[in-house]
PDB file of C-alpha atoms in Angstrom:
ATOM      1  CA  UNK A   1       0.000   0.000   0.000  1.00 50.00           C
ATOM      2  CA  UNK A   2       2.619   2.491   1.011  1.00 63.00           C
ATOM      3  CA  UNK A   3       4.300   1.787  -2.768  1.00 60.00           C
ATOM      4  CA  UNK A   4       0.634   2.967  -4.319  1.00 60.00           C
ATOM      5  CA  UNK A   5       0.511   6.011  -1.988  1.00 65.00           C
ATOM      6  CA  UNK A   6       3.527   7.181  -3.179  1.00 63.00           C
ATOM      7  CA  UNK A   7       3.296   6.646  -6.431  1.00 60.00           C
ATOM      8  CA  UNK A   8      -0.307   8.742  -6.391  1.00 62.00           C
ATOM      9  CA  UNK A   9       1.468  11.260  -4.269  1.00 64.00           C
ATOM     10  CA  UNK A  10       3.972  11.719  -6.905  1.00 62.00           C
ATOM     11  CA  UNK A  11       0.987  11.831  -9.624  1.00 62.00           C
ATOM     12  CA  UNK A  12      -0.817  14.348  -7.647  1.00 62.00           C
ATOM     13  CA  UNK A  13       2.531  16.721  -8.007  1.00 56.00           C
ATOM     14  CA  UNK A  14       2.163  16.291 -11.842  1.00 58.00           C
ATOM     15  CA  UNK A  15      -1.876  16.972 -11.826  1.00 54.00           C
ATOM     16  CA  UNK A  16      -1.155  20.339 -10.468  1.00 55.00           C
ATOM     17  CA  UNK A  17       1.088  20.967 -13.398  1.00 53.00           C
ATOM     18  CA  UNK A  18      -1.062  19.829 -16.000  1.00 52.00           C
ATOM     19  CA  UNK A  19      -4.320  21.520 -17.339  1.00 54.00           C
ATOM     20  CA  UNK A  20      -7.818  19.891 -16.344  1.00 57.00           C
ATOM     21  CA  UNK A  21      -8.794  18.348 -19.497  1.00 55.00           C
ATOM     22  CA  UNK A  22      -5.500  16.456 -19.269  1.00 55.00           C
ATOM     23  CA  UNK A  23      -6.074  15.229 -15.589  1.00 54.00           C
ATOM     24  CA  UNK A  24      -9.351  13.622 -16.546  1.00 57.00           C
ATOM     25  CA  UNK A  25      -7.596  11.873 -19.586  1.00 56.00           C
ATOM     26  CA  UNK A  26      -4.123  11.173 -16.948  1.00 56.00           C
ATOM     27  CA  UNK A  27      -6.785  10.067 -14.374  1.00 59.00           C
ATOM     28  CA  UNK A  28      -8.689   7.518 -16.278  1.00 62.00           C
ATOM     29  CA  UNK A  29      -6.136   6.223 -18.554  1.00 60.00           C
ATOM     30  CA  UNK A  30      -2.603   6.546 -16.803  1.00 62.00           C
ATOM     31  CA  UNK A  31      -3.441   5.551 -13.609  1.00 65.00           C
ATOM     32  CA  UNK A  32      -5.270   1.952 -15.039  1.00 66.00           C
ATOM     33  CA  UNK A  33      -1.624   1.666 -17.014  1.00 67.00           C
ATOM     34  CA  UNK A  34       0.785   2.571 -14.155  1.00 66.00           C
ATOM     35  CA  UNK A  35      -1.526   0.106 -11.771  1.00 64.00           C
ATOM     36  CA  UNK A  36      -1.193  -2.964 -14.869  1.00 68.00           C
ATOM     37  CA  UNK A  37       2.718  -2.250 -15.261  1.00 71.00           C
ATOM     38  CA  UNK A  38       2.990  -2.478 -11.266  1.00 67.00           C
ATOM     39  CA  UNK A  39       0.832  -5.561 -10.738  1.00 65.00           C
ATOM     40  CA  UNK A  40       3.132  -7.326 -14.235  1.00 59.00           C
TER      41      UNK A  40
END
């Protein structure tokens, strides 16, 4: 658990960077790939 709470952490710096329609699309799609490559 600790491993996925710092890996969102680190994706939450990165939201704040990016514009809103491209934290929806980061959100949906990115996350469901980083949590596939983790679980591989």
């Amino acid at each position: 658990m600790a491993h996925i709470k710092s890996c969102l952490r680190a994706n939450r710096t990165s939201i704040s960077v990016a514009s809103k329609g491209q934290y929806k699309y980061h959100k949906r799609h990115g996350l469901r790939e980083k949590f596939e490559r983790m679980s591989k």
